[in-house]
Amino acid sequence: MSTAQRLIEQADVCIKAGRYQDLIPLYEQLEFQVSAIEIEAVPMNTIYEPLLASYLVAYDLYSARSLVHRIPEVTKTEPSQLTVLIQVLELLRQWERQNGNLKDIYQLLHQSRWNSALAPLIAVLQDSIQNRELDLLAKAYTSLPVQLAASRIWLNEDTAAEQLVAARGWRYDASTGLLYPKAPEVTTNRPIGLQEFGQLADVVAHLEVKQESS
């Protein structure tokens, strides 16, 4: 068995087992092996797509951009799942700069057709984007209107309230329409970046305006 075949099998095992954090080093090795040795039996898109999706799941936009720069232009212009993932990357970068919104990302992920190999990663990507936004909201305020939380994660109000209570331990007061977030667990392995501070300030300002107008 060649090194490339072994890496492909290991990646398949990781996807089936839900060990998505292990995919990046495997696909990085696979990209090097296939591109360096020019193994024609392994189409590069079968590497680019899951590697880019894995970077997005990890919210490593720098590595994602570096990968896109390595991809040949002719490959990036052909309609494929890869071109959709590149669009998602650009939308996430716009969202980071506070001149984009998550609704466009949710719609693109939801409306695109994904093959069976990539679909599990896309589901994890959707969850990771949603959780990232909810963490920002929980850090920003001790209470917020359910309609605001619902709009941020592209759900209707009833579904949002039900899911946030069940999945994240938030409290919901139906009489006031307010959600009371549970503070996310503090992680010490990575500090909050400047972009996240900017998003946090934007969320706080939005909520303050919302409360003053109510």
Coordinates of N, CA and C in Angstrom, one line a residue:
M1 N 0.8 -1.2 0.0 CA 0.0 0.0 0.0 C 0.9 1.3 0.0
S2 N 0.6 2.2 -0.9 CA 1.4 3.4 -1.0 C 1.0 4.3 0.2
T3 N 1.9 5.3 0.4 CA 1.7 6.3 1.5 C 0.4 7.1 1.3
A4 N 0.1 7.4 0.0 CA -1.1 8.2 -0.3 C -2.3 7.4 0.0
Q5 N -2.3 6.1 -0.4 CA -3.5 5.2 -0.1 C -3.7 5.1 1.4
R6 N -2.6 4.9 2.1 CA -2.7 4.8 3.6 C -3.3 6.0 4.2
L7 N -2.9 7.2 3.7 CA -3.4 8.4 4.3 C -4.9 8.6 4.0
I8 N -5.3 8.2 2.7 CA -6.7 8.3 2.3 C -7.6 7.4 3.2
E9 N -7.1 6.2 3.5 CA -7.8 5.3 4.4 C -7.9 5.8 5.8
Q10 N -6.8 6.4 6.3 CA -6.9 7.0 7.6 C -7.8 8.1 7.7
A11 N -7.9 9.0 6.7 CA -8.8 10.1 6.7 C -10.2 9.6 6.6
D12 N -10.5 8.6 5.9 CA -11.9 8.0 5.8 C -12.3 7.5 7.2
V13 N -11.4 6.8 7.9 CA -11.6 6.3 9.2 C -12.0 7.5 10.2
C14 N -11.2 8.6 10.1 CA -11.4 9.7 11.0 C -12.8 10.3 10.7
I15 N -13.2 10.5 9.4 CA -14.5 11.1 9.1 C -15.6 10.2 9.7
K16 N -15.5 8.9 9.5 CA -16.5 8.0 10.0 C -16.6 8.0 11.5
A17 N -15.5 8.2 12.1 CA -15.4 8.2 13.6 C -15.7 9.5 14.2
G18 N -15.8 10.5 13.4 CA -16.1 11.9 13.9 C -14.9 12.5 14.4
R19 N -13.7 12.1 14.1 CA -12.4 12.7 14.6 C -11.9 13.7 13.6
Y20 N -12.7 14.8 13.5 CA -12.4 15.8 12.5 C -11.1 16.6 12.7
Q21 N -10.8 16.7 14.0 CA -9.6 17.4 14.4 C -8.3 16.7 13.8
D22 N -8.4 15.4 13.5 CA -7.2 14.7 13.0 C -7.1 14.8 11.5
L23 N -8.1 15.4 10.8 CA -8.1 15.4 9.3 C -7.0 16.3 8.7
I24 N -6.8 17.5 9.4 CA -5.9 18.5 8.8 C -4.5 17.9 8.6
P25 N -3.8 17.3 9.6 CA -2.5 16.8 9.3 C -2.5 15.7 8.3
L26 N -3.5 14.9 8.2 CA -3.6 13.8 7.3 C -3.7 14.3 5.8
Y27 N -4.6 15.3 5.6 CA -4.8 15.8 4.3 C -3.6 16.7 3.9
E28 N -3.0 17.4 4.8 CA -1.8 18.2 4.5 C -0.7 17.2 4.0
Q29 N -0.5 16.1 4.7 CA 0.5 15.1 4.2 C 0.1 14.6 2.8
L30 N -1.2 14.3 2.7 CA -1.7 13.8 1.4 C -1.5 14.8 0.3
E31 N -1.7 16.0 0.5 CA -1.5 17.1 -0.5 C -0.1 17.1 -0.9
F32 N 0.8 17.0 0.0 CA 2.3 17.0 -0.3 C 2.7 15.8 -1.1
Q33 N 2.2 14.6 -0.6 CA 2.5 13.4 -1.3 C 2.1 13.4 -2.8
V34 N 0.8 13.7 -3.0 CA 0.2 13.7 -4.3 C 0.8 14.7 -5.2
S35 N 1.0 16.0 -4.7 CA 1.5 17.0 -5.6 C 3.0 16.8 -5.9
A36 N 3.7 16.3 -4.9 CA 5.2 16.1 -5.1 C 5.5 15.0 -6.0
I37 N 4.8 13.9 -5.8 CA 5.0 12.7 -6.6 C 4.2 12.6 -7.9
E38 N 3.2 13.6 -7.9 CA 2.2 13.6 -9.1 C 1.5 12.3 -9.3
I39 N 0.8 11.9 -8.3 CA 0.0 10.7 -8.4 C -1.3 11.0 -9.1
E40 N -1.4 10.6 -10.4 CA -2.6 10.9 -11.2 C -3.8 10.2 -10.7
A41 N -3.6 9.1 -10.0 CA -4.8 8.3 -9.6 C -5.6 9.0 -8.5
V42 N -5.0 10.0 -7.9 CA -5.7 10.7 -6.8 C -6.0 12.1 -7.3
P43 N -7.3 12.4 -7.6 CA -7.6 13.8 -8.1 C -7.4 14.8 -6.9
M44 N -6.8 15.9 -7.3 CA -6.5 16.9 -6.3 C -7.7 17.5 -5.5
N45 N -8.8 17.5 -6.2 CA -10.0 18.0 -5.6 C -10.5 17.2 -4.4
T46 N -10.2 15.9 -4.5 CA -10.6 15.0 -3.4 C -9.7 15.3 -2.2
I47 N -8.7 16.1 -2.3 CA -7.8 16.5 -1.2 C -8.2 18.0 -0.8
Y48 N -8.2 18.8 -1.8 CA -8.5 20.2 -1.6 C -9.8 20.5 -0.8
E49 N -10.9 19.7 -1.2 CA -12.2 20.0 -0.7 C -12.2 19.7 0.8
P50 N -11.9 18.4 1.2 CA -11.9 18.1 2.7 C -10.9 18.9 3.5
L51 N -9.8 19.2 2.9 CA -8.8 20.0 3.6 C -9.3 21.4 3.9
L52 N -9.8 22.1 2.9 CA -10.4 23.4 3.0 C -11.5 23.4 4.0
A53 N -12.4 22.4 3.9 CA -13.5 22.3 4.9 C -13.0 22.1 6.3
S54 N -11.9 21.3 6.5 CA -11.4 21.1 7.8 C -10.8 22.4 8.4
Y55 N -10.1 23.2 7.5 CA -9.6 24.5 8.0 C -10.7 25.4 8.4
L56 N -11.8 25.3 7.7 CA -13.0 26.2 8.1 C -13.6 25.7 9.4
V57 N -13.7 24.4 9.6 CA -14.2 23.9 10.8 C -13.4 24.4 12.0
A58 N -12.1 24.4 11.8 CA -11.1 24.8 12.8 C -11.0 26.3 12.9
Y59 N -11.7 27.0 12.0 CA -11.7 28.4 11.9 C -10.3 28.9 11.7
D60 N -9.5 28.2 11.0 CA -8.1 28.6 10.6 C -8.2 29.2 9.2
L61 N -8.6 30.5 9.2 CA -8.8 31.2 7.9 C -7.5 31.5 7.2
Y62 N -6.4 31.6 8.0 CA -5.1 31.9 7.4 C -4.7 30.7 6.6
S63 N -4.7 29.5 7.2 CA -4.3 28.3 6.5 C -5.3 28.0 5.3
A64 N -6.6 28.4 5.5 CA -7.5 28.2 4.4 C -7.1 29.1 3.2
R65 N -6.8 30.3 3.5 CA -6.4 31.3 2.4 C -5.1 30.8 1.8
S66 N -4.2 30.3 2.5 CA -2.9 29.8 2.0 C -3.2 28.6 1.0
L67 N -4.1 27.7 1.4 CA -4.5 26.6 0.6 C -5.1 27.1 -0.8
V68 N -6.0 28.1 -0.7 CA -6.6 28.6 -1.9 C -5.6 29.2 -2.8
H69 N -4.6 29.8 -2.3 CA -3.5 30.4 -3.1 C -2.7 29.3 -3.8
R70 N -2.6 28.1 -3.2 CA -1.9 27.0 -3.8 C -2.7 26.3 -4.9
I71 N -4.0 26.4 -4.9 CA -4.8 25.7 -5.9 C -4.7 26.4 -7.2
P72 N -4.5 25.7 -8.3 CA -4.4 26.2 -9.7 C -5.6 27.0 -10.0
E73 N -5.5 28.1 -10.7 CA -6.6 29.0 -11.1 C -7.6 28.3 -11.9
V74 N -7.2 27.4 -12.8 CA -8.2 26.7 -13.6 C -9.1 25.8 -12.7
T75 N -8.5 25.3 -11.6 CA -9.3 24.4 -10.7 C -10.3 25.3 -9.9
K76 N -9.9 26.5 -9.6 CA -10.8 27.3 -8.8 C -12.0 27.9 -9.6
T77 N -11.8 27.9 -10.9 CA -12.9 28.5 -11.7 C -13.9 27.5 -12.2
E78 N -13.6 26.2 -12.0 CA -14.5 25.2 -12.5 C -15.6 25.0 -11.4
P79 N -16.9 25.0 -11.8 CA -18.0 24.8 -10.9 C -17.8 23.5 -10.1
S80 N -17.8 23.6 -8.8 CA -17.6 22.3 -8.0 C -17.9 22.7 -6.6
Q81 N -17.8 21.6 -5.7 CA -17.9 21.9 -4.3 C -16.8 22.7 -3.8
L82 N -15.6 22.6 -4.4 CA -14.5 23.4 -4.0 C -14.8 24.9 -4.2
T83 N -15.4 25.3 -5.3 CA -15.7 26.7 -5.5 C -16.7 27.3 -4.5
V84 N -17.6 26.4 -4.0 CA -18.5 26.8 -3.0 C -17.8 27.0 -1.7
L85 N -16.9 26.1 -1.4 CA -16.1 26.3 -0.1 C -15.3 27.6 -0.1
I86 N -14.7 27.9 -1.3 CA -14.0 29.1 -1.4 C -14.9 30.3 -1.2
Q87 N -16.1 30.3 -1.7 CA -17.1 31.3 -1.4 C -17.4 31.4 0.1
V88 N -17.5 30.3 0.7 CA -17.8 30.3 2.2 C -16.6 30.9 2.9
L89 N -15.4 30.6 2.5 CA -14.2 31.2 3.1 C -14.3 32.8 3.0
E90 N -14.6 33.3 1.8 CA -14.6 34.7 1.6 C -15.7 35.3 2.4
L91 N -16.9 34.7 2.6 CA -18.0 35.2 3.4 C -17.6 35.2 4.9
L92 N -16.9 34.2 5.3 CA -16.4 34.2 6.7 C -15.4 35.3 7.0
R93 N -14.6 35.6 6.0 CA -13.6 36.7 6.1 C -14.4 38.1 6.2
Q94 N -15.4 38.2 5.4 CA -16.2 39.4 5.4 C -16.9 39.5 6.8
W95 N -17.4 38.4 7.3 CA -18.1 38.4 8.6 C -17.1 38.9 9.7
E96 N -15.9 38.4 9.6 CA -14.8 38.8 10.5 C -14.6 40.3 10.5
R97 N -14.6 40.9 9.3 CA -14.4 42.3 9.1 C -15.7 43.1 9.4
Q98 N -16.7 42.4 9.8 CA -18.0 43.0 10.2 C -18.7 43.7 9.0
N99 N -18.4 43.3 7.8 CA -19.2 43.8 6.7 C -19.9 42.6 5.9
G100 N -20.1 41.5 6.7 CA -20.9 40.4 6.1 C -21.8 39.9 7.2
N101 N -22.6 38.9 6.8 CA -23.5 38.3 7.8 C -23.6 36.8 7.6
L102 N -24.0 36.2 8.7 CA -24.0 34.7 8.7 C -25.1 34.1 7.9
K103 N -26.1 34.9 7.7 CA -27.3 34.3 6.9 C -26.8 33.9 5.5
D104 N -25.9 34.7 4.9 CA -25.4 34.3 3.5 C -24.6 33.0 3.6
I105 N -23.9 32.8 4.7 CA -23.1 31.6 4.8 C -24.0 30.4 5.0
Y106 N -25.0 30.6 5.9 CA -25.9 29.5 6.2 C -26.7 29.1 4.9
Q107 N -27.1 30.1 4.1 CA -27.9 29.8 2.9 C -27.0 29.0 1.9
L108 N -25.7 29.5 1.7 CA -24.8 28.9 0.8 C -24.6 27.4 1.2
L109 N -24.3 27.2 2.5 CA -24.0 25.8 2.9 C -25.3 24.9 2.8
H110 N -26.4 25.5 3.1 CA -27.7 24.7 3.1 C -28.2 24.4 1.7
Q111 N -28.0 25.4 0.8 CA -28.6 25.2 -0.6 C -27.6 24.4 -1.5
S112 N -26.4 24.3 -1.2 CA -25.4 23.6 -2.0 C -25.6 22.1 -1.9
R113 N -25.3 21.4 -2.9 CA -25.3 19.9 -2.9 C -23.9 19.4 -2.6
W114 N -23.9 18.5 -1.5 CA -22.6 18.0 -1.1 C -22.6 16.5 -1.3
N115 N -21.4 16.0 -1.7 CA -21.4 14.5 -1.9 C -21.3 13.8 -0.5
S116 N -21.4 12.5 -0.5 CA -21.5 11.8 0.7 C -20.2 11.9 1.5
A117 N -19.0 12.1 0.8 CA -17.8 12.2 1.5 C -17.6 13.5 2.3
L118 N -18.2 14.6 1.7 CA -18.0 15.9 2.3 C -19.2 16.3 3.2
A119 N -20.3 15.7 3.0 CA -21.5 16.1 3.8 C -21.3 16.1 5.3
P120 N -20.6 15.1 5.9 CA -20.4 15.1 7.4 C -19.6 16.3 7.8
L121 N -18.6 16.7 7.0 CA -17.8 17.8 7.4 C -18.6 19.1 7.3
I122 N -19.5 19.2 6.3 CA -20.3 20.4 6.1 C -21.2 20.6 7.3
A123 N -21.8 19.5 7.8 CA -22.7 19.5 8.9 C -21.9 20.0 10.2
V124 N -20.7 19.6 10.3 CA -19.8 20.0 11.5 C -19.5 21.5 11.3
L125 N -19.2 21.9 10.0 CA -18.9 23.3 9.8 C -20.1 24.2 10.1
Q126 N -21.3 23.8 9.7 CA -22.5 24.6 10.1 C -22.6 24.7 11.6
D127 N -22.4 23.7 12.3 CA -22.5 23.7 13.8 C -21.4 24.6 14.4
S128 N -20.2 24.5 13.8 CA -19.1 25.3 14.4 C -19.3 26.8 14.2
I129 N -19.8 27.2 13.0 CA -20.1 28.6 12.8 C -21.2 29.1 13.7
Q130 N -22.2 28.3 13.9 CA -23.3 28.6 14.8 C -22.8 28.7 16.2
N131 N -22.0 27.8 16.6 CA -21.5 27.8 18.0 C -20.6 29.0 18.3
R132 N -19.9 29.4 17.3 CA -19.0 30.5 17.4 C -19.8 31.8 17.6
E133 N -20.8 32.0 16.8 CA -21.7 33.1 17.0 C -22.4 33.1 18.3
L134 N -22.8 32.0 18.8 CA -23.5 31.9 20.1 C -22.6 32.2 21.2
D135 N -21.3 31.8 21.1 CA -20.3 32.1 22.1 C -20.1 33.6 22.2
L136 N -20.1 34.2 21.1 CA -19.9 35.7 21.1 C -21.1 36.4 21.8
L137 N -22.3 35.9 21.5 CA -23.5 36.5 22.1 C -23.5 36.3 23.6
A138 N -23.1 35.0 24.0 CA -23.0 34.7 25.5 C -22.0 35.6 26.2
K139 N -20.9 35.9 25.5 CA -19.9 36.7 26.1 C -20.3 38.2 26.2
A140 N -21.2 38.6 25.3 CA -21.5 40.0 25.1 C -22.6 40.4 26.1
Y141 N -23.5 39.5 26.5 CA -24.6 40.0 27.3 C -25.2 38.9 28.2
T142 N -25.8 39.3 29.3 CA -26.4 38.4 30.2 C -27.8 38.0 29.8
S143 N -28.5 38.9 29.0 CA -29.8 38.5 28.4 C -29.9 39.2 27.1
L144 N -30.7 38.6 26.2 CA -30.9 39.2 24.9 C -32.3 38.7 24.3
P145 N -32.9 39.5 23.4 CA -34.2 39.1 22.9 C -34.1 37.8 22.0
V146 N -35.0 37.0 22.1 CA -35.0 35.7 21.4 C -34.9 35.9 19.9
Q147 N -35.6 37.0 19.4 CA -35.6 37.3 18.0 C -34.2 37.6 17.5
L148 N -33.4 38.2 18.3 CA -32.0 38.6 17.9 C -31.2 37.3 17.8
A149 N -31.3 36.5 18.8 CA -30.5 35.2 18.8 C -30.9 34.3 17.6
A150 N -32.2 34.3 17.4 CA -32.8 33.5 16.2 C -32.2 34.0 14.9
S151 N -32.2 35.3 14.7 CA -31.7 35.9 13.5 C -30.2 35.6 13.3
R152 N -29.5 35.6 14.4 CA -28.1 35.3 14.3 C -27.7 33.9 13.8
I153 N -28.6 33.0 14.1 CA -28.3 31.6 13.8 C -29.3 31.0 12.8
W154 N -30.0 31.9 12.1 CA -30.9 31.6 11.0 C -31.9 30.5 11.4
L155 N -32.6 30.7 12.5 CA -33.7 29.8 12.9 C -34.9 30.7 13.3
N156 N -36.1 30.1 13.3 CA -37.3 30.8 13.8 C -37.2 30.9 15.3
E157 N -37.9 31.8 15.9 CA -37.8 32.1 17.3 C -38.1 30.9 18.2
D158 N -39.2 30.1 17.9 CA -39.5 29.0 18.8 C -38.4 27.9 18.7
T159 N -37.9 27.6 17.5 CA -36.9 26.6 17.4 C -35.6 27.0 18.1
A160 N -35.3 28.3 17.9 CA -34.0 28.8 18.5 C -34.1 28.7 20.0
A161 N -35.2 29.2 20.6 CA -35.4 29.1 22.1 C -35.3 27.7 22.6
E162 N -36.0 26.8 21.9 CA -35.9 25.3 22.3 C -34.5 24.8 22.2
Q163 N -33.8 25.0 21.1 CA -32.5 24.5 20.9 C -31.5 25.1 21.9
L164 N -31.6 26.4 22.1 CA -30.6 27.0 23.0 C -30.8 26.6 24.5
V165 N -32.0 26.3 24.9 CA -32.3 25.8 26.2 C -31.8 24.4 26.3
A166 N -32.1 23.6 25.3 CA -31.8 22.1 25.4 C -30.3 21.9 25.2
A167 N -29.7 22.5 24.2 CA -28.3 22.2 23.8 C -27.3 23.0 24.6
R168 N -27.6 24.2 24.9 CA -26.6 25.1 25.5 C -26.9 25.5 27.0
G169 N -28.0 25.1 27.5 CA -28.3 25.4 28.9 C -28.7 26.8 29.1
W170 N -29.2 27.5 28.1 CA -29.6 28.9 28.3 C -31.0 28.8 28.9
R171 N -31.4 29.9 29.5 CA -32.7 30.0 30.1 C -33.6 31.0 29.3
Y172 N -34.9 30.6 29.1 CA -35.8 31.4 28.3 C -37.0 31.8 29.1
D173 N -37.3 33.1 29.1 CA -38.5 33.6 29.8 C -39.5 34.0 28.7
A174 N -40.5 33.1 28.5 CA -41.4 33.4 27.4 C -42.3 34.6 27.6
S175 N -42.5 35.0 28.9 CA -43.3 36.2 29.2 C -42.6 37.5 28.7
T176 N -41.3 37.5 28.7 CA -40.5 38.7 28.3 C -39.9 38.5 26.9
G177 N -39.8 37.3 26.5 CA -39.1 37.0 25.2 C -37.6 37.1 25.3
L178 N -37.1 37.0 26.5 CA -35.7 37.2 26.7 C -35.0 35.8 26.9
L179 N -33.8 35.7 26.4 CA -33.0 34.5 26.6 C -31.8 34.9 27.6
Y180 N -31.5 34.0 28.5 CA -30.4 34.3 29.4 C -29.3 33.3 29.1
P181 N -28.2 33.7 28.4 CA -27.2 32.8 28.0 C -26.4 32.2 29.2
K182 N -26.0 31.0 29.0 CA -25.0 30.4 29.9 C -23.6 30.7 29.4
A183 N -22.8 31.2 30.3 CA -21.5 31.7 29.8 C -20.7 30.5 29.3
P184 N -20.1 30.6 28.1 CA -19.3 29.5 27.5 C -18.1 29.2 28.4
E185 N -17.7 27.9 28.3 CA -16.5 27.5 29.0 C -15.3 28.3 28.6
V186 N -14.5 28.7 29.5 CA -13.3 29.5 29.2 C -12.2 28.6 28.8
T187 N -11.6 28.9 27.6 CA -10.4 28.1 27.1 C -9.2 28.9 27.3
T188 N -8.1 28.3 27.7 CA -6.9 29.0 27.9 C -5.8 28.8 26.9
N189 N -6.2 28.0 25.9 CA -5.2 27.6 24.8 C -5.1 28.7 23.8
R190 N -6.1 29.6 23.6 CA -6.0 30.6 22.6 C -6.7 31.9 23.0
P191 N -6.0 33.0 23.0 CA -6.7 34.2 23.4 C -7.6 34.7 22.4
I192 N -8.6 35.6 22.8 CA -9.5 36.2 21.9 C -8.7 37.2 21.0
G193 N -8.9 37.1 19.7 CA -8.2 37.9 18.8 C -8.8 39.3 18.6
L194 N -8.2 40.2 17.9 CA -8.7 41.5 17.7 C -10.0 41.5 16.9
Q195 N -10.1 40.6 15.9 CA -11.3 40.5 15.2 C -12.5 40.1 16.0
E196 N -12.2 39.2 17.0 CA -13.3 38.7 17.8 C -13.7 39.8 18.8
F197 N -12.8 40.6 19.3 CA -13.1 41.7 20.1 C -14.0 42.7 19.4
G198 N -13.7 42.9 18.1 CA -14.5 43.8 17.3 C -15.9 43.3 17.1
Q199 N -16.0 42.0 16.9 CA -17.4 41.4 16.8 C -18.1 41.5 18.1
L200 N -17.4 41.3 19.2 CA -18.0 41.4 20.5 C -18.6 42.7 20.8
A201 N -17.8 43.8 20.4 CA -18.2 45.1 20.6 C -19.4 45.5 19.8
D202 N -19.4 44.9 18.5 CA -20.5 45.1 17.6 C -21.8 44.5 18.2
V203 N -21.7 43.3 18.7 CA -22.9 42.6 19.3 C -23.4 43.4 20.5
V204 N -22.5 43.9 21.4 CA -23.0 44.7 22.6 C -23.7 45.9 22.1
A205 N -23.1 46.6 21.2 CA -23.7 47.9 20.7 C -25.1 47.6 20.1
H206 N -25.2 46.5 19.3 CA -26.5 46.1 18.8 C -27.5 45.9 19.8
L207 N -27.1 45.1 20.9 CA -28.1 44.8 21.9 C -28.5 46.0 22.7
E208 N -27.6 46.9 23.0 CA -27.9 48.1 23.7 C -28.9 49.0 23.0
V209 N -28.7 49.1 21.6 CA -29.7 49.8 20.8 C -31.0 49.2 20.9
K210 N -31.0 47.8 20.8 CA -32.3 47.0 20.9 C -33.0 47.3 22.2
Q211 N -32.3 47.3 23.3 CA -33.0 47.5 24.6 C -33.5 48.9 24.7
E212 N -32.7 49.9 24.2 CA -33.2 51.3 24.3 C -34.4 51.6 23.5
S213 N -34.6 50.9 22.4 CA -35.7 51.1 21.5 C -36.9 50.3 22.0
S214 N -36.8 49.3 22.9 CA -37.9 48.5 23.3 C -38.6 49.1 24.5

